[in-house]
Short mmCIF file of C-alpha atoms and ligand atoms in Angstrom, two decimals:
data_model
loop_
_atom_site.label_atom_id
_atom_site.label_comp_id
_atom_site.label_asym_id
_atom_site.label_seq_id
_atom_site.Cartn_x
_atom_site.Cartn_y
_atom_site.Cartn_z
CA MET A 110 16.62 4.03 -15.50
CA THR A 111 16.53 1.93 -12.34
CA ASP A 112 19.77 1.56 -10.38
CA LEU A 113 18.13 0.25 -7.23
CA LEU A 114 15.00 -1.73 -6.45
CA LEU A 115 13.84 -0.94 -2.92
CA VAL A 116 11.40 -3.54 -1.58
CA THR A 117 10.04 -2.57 1.80
CA ASP A 118 7.54 -3.91 4.29
CA LEU A 119 5.14 -1.26 5.63
CA ASP A 120 3.98 -1.85 9.24
CA HIS A 121 6.80 -1.42 11.79
CA THR A 122 9.35 -1.02 8.96
CA LEU A 123 8.61 1.95 6.68
CA VAL A 124 5.81 3.08 9.00
CA GLY A 125 6.17 3.63 12.74
CA ASP A 126 8.31 6.76 13.18
CA PRO A 127 6.91 9.79 11.34
CA LEU A 128 10.12 11.84 11.69
CA ALA A 129 12.30 9.07 10.27
CA LEU A 130 9.75 8.55 7.47
CA GLY A 131 9.86 12.26 6.60
CA GLU A 132 13.67 12.13 6.43
CA LEU A 133 13.59 9.03 4.19
CA ASN A 134 10.92 10.52 1.91
CA VAL A 135 13.17 13.53 1.26
CA LYS A 136 16.06 11.21 0.30
CA LEU A 137 13.85 9.03 -1.90
CA LYS A 138 12.29 11.98 -3.70
CA ALA A 139 15.77 13.19 -4.65
CA LEU A 140 16.66 9.68 -5.92
CA ARG A 141 13.25 8.88 -7.41
CA HIS A 142 14.46 8.67 -11.04
CA ARG A 143 17.05 6.00 -10.06
CA VAL A 144 15.00 3.95 -7.61
CA SER A 145 12.08 1.58 -8.25
CA LEU A 146 9.97 1.34 -5.13
CA CYS A 147 7.91 -1.68 -4.10
CA TYR A 148 5.71 -1.84 -1.00
CA CYS A 149 5.63 -5.46 0.12
CA THR A 150 3.12 -6.05 2.89
CA GLY A 151 0.87 -8.61 4.55
CA ARG A 152 -2.05 -6.18 4.17
CA SER A 153 -4.64 -6.34 1.44
CA LEU A 154 -4.35 -3.71 -1.32
CA GLY A 155 -7.26 -1.66 0.07
CA SER A 156 -5.82 -1.54 3.55
CA ALA A 157 -2.29 -0.81 2.28
CA ARG A 158 -3.60 2.11 0.22
CA GLU A 159 -5.43 3.43 3.25
CA LEU A 160 -2.17 3.33 5.20
CA GLN A 161 -0.44 5.15 2.32
CA ARG A 162 -2.99 7.97 2.57
CA GLU A 163 -2.85 8.17 6.37
CA GLN A 164 0.95 8.24 6.53
CA GLY A 165 1.75 10.25 3.39
CA LEU A 166 3.75 7.42 1.78
CA LEU A 167 5.22 8.09 -1.66
CA ASP A 168 3.55 6.47 -4.67
CA PRO A 169 5.35 3.17 -5.30
CA ASP A 170 6.03 1.53 -8.66
CA ALA A 171 4.80 -1.81 -7.34
CA TRP A 172 2.30 -2.97 -4.76
CA ALA A 173 3.01 -6.47 -3.44
CA THR A 174 0.17 -7.23 -1.03
CA GLY A 175 -1.17 -10.23 0.88
CA VAL A 176 2.37 -11.35 1.93
CA GLY A 177 3.54 -11.37 -1.67
CA SER A 178 0.51 -13.17 -3.07
CA SER A 179 -0.56 -10.31 -5.33
CA LEU A 180 1.64 -8.02 -7.40
CA LEU A 181 0.81 -4.89 -9.40
CA TRP A 182 3.36 -2.98 -11.46
CA ARG A 183 2.35 0.65 -12.07
CA GLY A 184 -1.24 -0.33 -11.41
CA GLU A 185 -1.32 -3.31 -13.80
CA ALA A 186 -1.37 -7.04 -13.16
CA ILE A 187 1.63 -8.97 -14.54
CA PRO A 188 0.44 -12.03 -16.51
CA ALA A 189 3.63 -14.09 -15.93
CA TRP A 190 3.37 -13.55 -12.16
CA ASP A 191 -0.30 -14.53 -12.10
CA ARG A 192 0.36 -17.65 -14.19
CA ALA A 193 3.11 -18.79 -11.82
CA LEU A 194 0.81 -18.42 -8.78
CA ARG A 195 -1.64 -20.97 -10.10
CA GLN A 196 1.00 -23.74 -10.20
CA GLY A 197 0.63 -26.27 -7.39
CA TRP A 198 -2.00 -24.24 -5.50
CA GLU A 199 -5.06 -26.01 -4.14
CA ARG A 200 -6.66 -23.54 -1.77
CA GLN A 201 -9.83 -25.53 -1.04
CA ARG A 202 -7.99 -28.72 -0.16
CA LEU A 203 -5.61 -26.76 2.08
CA GLN A 204 -8.52 -25.12 3.84
CA ARG A 205 -10.25 -28.45 4.40
CA LEU A 206 -7.07 -29.92 5.85
CA LEU A 207 -6.13 -27.05 8.17
CA SER A 208 -9.54 -25.95 9.37
CA GLY A 209 -9.61 -29.04 11.61
CA MET A 210 -6.26 -28.23 13.19
CA ASN A 211 -6.29 -27.44 16.89
CA GLY A 212 -6.37 -23.78 17.83
CA LEU A 213 -6.43 -22.46 14.23
CA ARG A 214 -9.21 -20.16 13.14
CA LEU A 215 -9.60 -18.31 9.87
CA GLN A 216 -8.68 -14.62 9.85
CA ASP A 217 -11.37 -12.13 8.72
CA ALA A 218 -12.75 -12.47 5.20
CA ALA A 219 -10.97 -9.23 4.22
CA GLU A 220 -7.62 -10.97 4.81
CA GLN A 221 -8.43 -13.92 2.53
CA SER A 222 -7.80 -13.87 -1.20
CA PRO A 223 -7.64 -16.40 -4.02
CA TYR A 224 -3.88 -16.83 -3.42
CA LYS A 225 -3.71 -16.35 0.36
CA LEU A 226 -5.28 -18.48 3.06
CA SER A 227 -4.73 -16.92 6.49
CA TYR A 228 -5.34 -18.29 9.97
CA GLU A 229 -4.60 -17.13 13.47
CA LEU A 230 -4.12 -18.89 16.77
CA GLY A 231 -6.21 -18.02 19.83
CA GLU A 232 -3.06 -16.99 21.70
CA MET A 233 0.61 -16.37 21.00
CA LEU A 234 2.84 -19.43 21.07
CA PRO A 235 5.90 -19.31 23.33
CA PRO A 236 9.12 -18.86 21.29
CA GLU A 237 10.21 -22.51 21.66
CA ALA A 238 6.87 -23.76 20.30
CA CYS A 239 6.95 -21.73 17.04
CA ALA A 240 9.32 -23.90 14.97
CA PRO A 241 7.66 -27.22 16.00
CA PHE A 242 4.24 -25.74 15.14
CA VAL A 243 5.40 -24.79 11.63
CA GLU A 244 7.04 -28.21 11.22
CA ASP A 245 3.76 -29.87 12.17
CA VAL A 246 1.82 -27.83 9.57
CA ARG A 247 4.42 -28.69 6.90
CA ARG A 248 4.26 -32.39 7.83
CA ARG A 249 0.46 -32.42 7.48
CA LEU A 250 0.66 -30.77 4.06
CA ASN A 251 3.32 -33.20 2.98
CA GLU A 252 1.31 -36.21 4.09
CA ALA A 253 -1.71 -34.89 2.19
CA GLY A 254 0.42 -34.31 -0.93
CA LEU A 255 -0.19 -30.54 -0.85
CA THR A 256 2.38 -27.88 -1.65
CA ALA A 257 2.24 -24.37 -0.20
CA ARG A 258 4.50 -21.76 1.28
CA VAL A 259 3.95 -21.72 5.04
CA VAL A 260 4.61 -18.34 6.71
CA PHE A 261 4.28 -17.89 10.46
CA SER A 262 4.44 -14.38 11.94
CA SER A 263 4.25 -12.69 15.33
CA ALA A 264 3.71 -16.11 17.04
CA VAL A 265 0.01 -16.11 16.02
CA GLN A 266 -0.51 -15.57 12.29
CA LEU A 267 -0.27 -18.41 9.79
CA ASP A 268 -0.38 -17.70 6.04
CA LEU A 269 -0.52 -20.34 3.34
CA LEU A 270 0.56 -19.09 -0.08
CA PRO A 271 1.21 -20.62 -3.50
CA PRO A 272 4.72 -22.13 -3.72
CA SER A 273 5.81 -19.34 -6.10
CA ALA A 274 4.46 -16.49 -3.90
CA GLY A 275 5.95 -14.75 -0.87
CA LYS A 276 7.99 -11.64 -0.25
CA GLY A 277 11.27 -13.22 -1.43
CA ALA A 278 9.53 -14.34 -4.61
CA VAL A 279 8.43 -10.73 -5.23
CA ALA A 280 12.00 -9.44 -4.84
CA GLY A 281 13.33 -12.10 -7.23
CA PHE A 282 10.57 -11.59 -9.81
CA LEU A 283 10.99 -7.79 -9.93
CA GLN A 284 14.79 -8.06 -9.98
CA THR A 285 14.58 -10.23 -13.11
CA MET A 286 11.83 -8.14 -14.67
CA LEU A 287 13.93 -4.98 -14.28
CA GLY A 288 17.14 -6.69 -15.44
CA LEU A 289 19.00 -5.89 -12.20
CA ARG A 290 21.77 -7.74 -10.35
CA PRO A 291 20.94 -9.03 -6.84
CA ASP A 292 23.23 -6.38 -5.34
CA GLN A 293 21.02 -3.68 -6.87
CA VAL A 294 18.11 -4.77 -4.66
CA LEU A 295 17.50 -3.75 -1.04
CA CYS A 296 14.80 -5.49 1.04
CA CYS A 297 13.65 -4.10 4.39
CA GLY A 298 11.63 -5.76 7.14
CA ASP A 299 10.84 -6.38 10.80
CA SER A 300 8.93 -9.66 11.21
CA GLY A 301 8.65 -13.35 10.30
CA ASN A 302 6.90 -12.81 6.99
CA ASP A 303 9.90 -10.71 5.84
CA SER A 304 12.53 -13.44 6.31
CA SER A 305 12.15 -14.85 2.77
CA MET A 306 13.38 -11.55 1.32
CA LEU A 307 16.05 -10.85 3.98
CA GLY A 308 18.16 -13.99 3.52
CA GLY A 309 19.81 -12.85 0.28
CA PRO A 310 20.95 -12.93 -2.48
CA TRP A 311 19.71 -9.31 -2.28
CA TRP A 312 20.86 -6.76 0.28
CA GLY A 313 18.64 -6.71 3.32
CA VAL A 314 18.09 -4.51 6.32
CA MET A 315 16.46 -5.61 9.55
CA VAL A 316 15.14 -2.69 11.61
CA ALA A 317 16.39 -2.29 15.21
CA ASN A 318 12.78 -2.80 16.38
CA ALA A 319 12.55 -6.26 14.73
CA ARG A 320 10.20 -8.82 16.28
CA PRO A 321 11.59 -11.73 18.33
CA GLU A 322 10.86 -14.31 15.60
CA LEU A 323 12.94 -12.39 13.05
CA ILE A 324 15.78 -11.93 15.54
CA SER A 325 15.87 -15.70 16.22
CA TRP A 326 15.83 -16.34 12.47
CA TRP A 327 18.77 -13.90 12.13
CA GLU A 328 20.65 -15.64 14.95
CA GLN A 329 20.37 -18.94 13.09
CA HIS A 330 21.23 -17.68 9.60
CA ARG A 331 23.26 -14.46 9.96
CA PRO A 332 23.23 -13.76 6.19
CA ASN A 333 26.25 -11.67 5.23
CA THR A 334 24.05 -9.61 2.90
CA LEU A 335 21.91 -8.41 5.85
CA LEU A 336 22.47 -5.22 7.81
CA ARG A 337 21.17 -5.38 11.37
CA ALA A 338 20.37 -1.67 11.70
CA THR A 339 20.99 0.40 14.80
CA ARG A 340 18.05 2.64 13.80
CA SER A 341 14.37 1.72 13.95
CA TYR A 342 11.56 1.91 11.36
CA ALA A 343 12.29 4.11 8.29
CA GLY A 344 15.53 5.24 9.99
CA ALA A 345 16.91 1.75 9.29
CA ILE A 346 16.25 2.22 5.56
CA SER A 347 18.11 5.55 5.60
CA GLU A 348 20.94 3.80 7.45
CA ALA A 349 21.09 1.07 4.78
CA LEU A 350 21.12 3.63 1.96
CA GLU A 351 24.02 5.42 3.69
CA THR A 352 26.13 2.39 4.64
CA LEU A 353 25.60 -0.35 2.04
CA PRO A 354 27.31 -0.08 -1.39
CA LEU A 355 24.05 0.65 -3.22
CA LEU A 356 23.99 3.81 -5.31
C1 LIG O 1608 -0.81 -8.92 7.92
C2 LIG O 1608 -2.02 -9.54 7.23
C3 LIG O 1608 -2.38 -10.90 7.83
C4 LIG O 1608 -1.13 -11.79 7.85
C5 LIG O 1608 0.00 -11.08 8.58
C6 LIG O 1608 1.29 -11.89 8.62
O1 LIG O 1608 -1.11 -8.60 9.23
O2 LIG O 1608 -3.11 -8.65 7.36
O3 LIG O 1608 -3.38 -11.52 7.06
O4 LIG O 1608 -1.41 -13.03 8.47
O5 LIG O 1608 0.28 -9.85 7.91
O6 LIG O 1608 1.77 -12.19 7.34
MG1 LIG O 1609 6.04 -5.49 9.37
#
């Protein structure tokens, strides 16, 4: 029986400090029968699995890859999730619209998928230029009558996803699928593409090594369901398990 759904980002959240990861793995192994584990990452499935092997990550129940644009539960696709992704998603039209936009170039083919269109900028935008840039992309989509989730990370990476995709969508979908309350879900992250799952209604933990864009997001929203950890990487997840009213 699941008492807690743990949805965690990989790079710079679960992964980054091998000692802290080892400590967390011991805790999670002892709780394994009560916890459903979801890895929720911007990486593709192949690259996420490679990281799992390299770092000795536990086997999760769910893989949410491509910034929450693909979801597998115990190795199987979930038809209801896949159906929802197709709604309002016009990848080719989006690509035609954005490929002309100044400074944007497509990420490598390995980072593209049917439900994820990813670009990068030639150089990092200064912090004050990030929000106006995202606004401009949203305005262009709006004017063209296109709907998509716009996710901007690390001041250079731009992901376009179906409206019903994203890391927050993954947390919500699995919470409902498992019949859990929002306070039985913990989401963990460090960067811009994690904000959709860190703003509640679930518990969230932001690692002490969070990126500037996530810290500015936190300064604007300060969700009362979010722990700003004093520990970094996997240590922050241990801190959340010890201090939040979870299990
Ligand atoms: C990962 C993905 C990349 C994406 C980024 C931000 O680095 O590989 O495609 O743009 O996360 O979400
Ligand atoms: Mg990360």
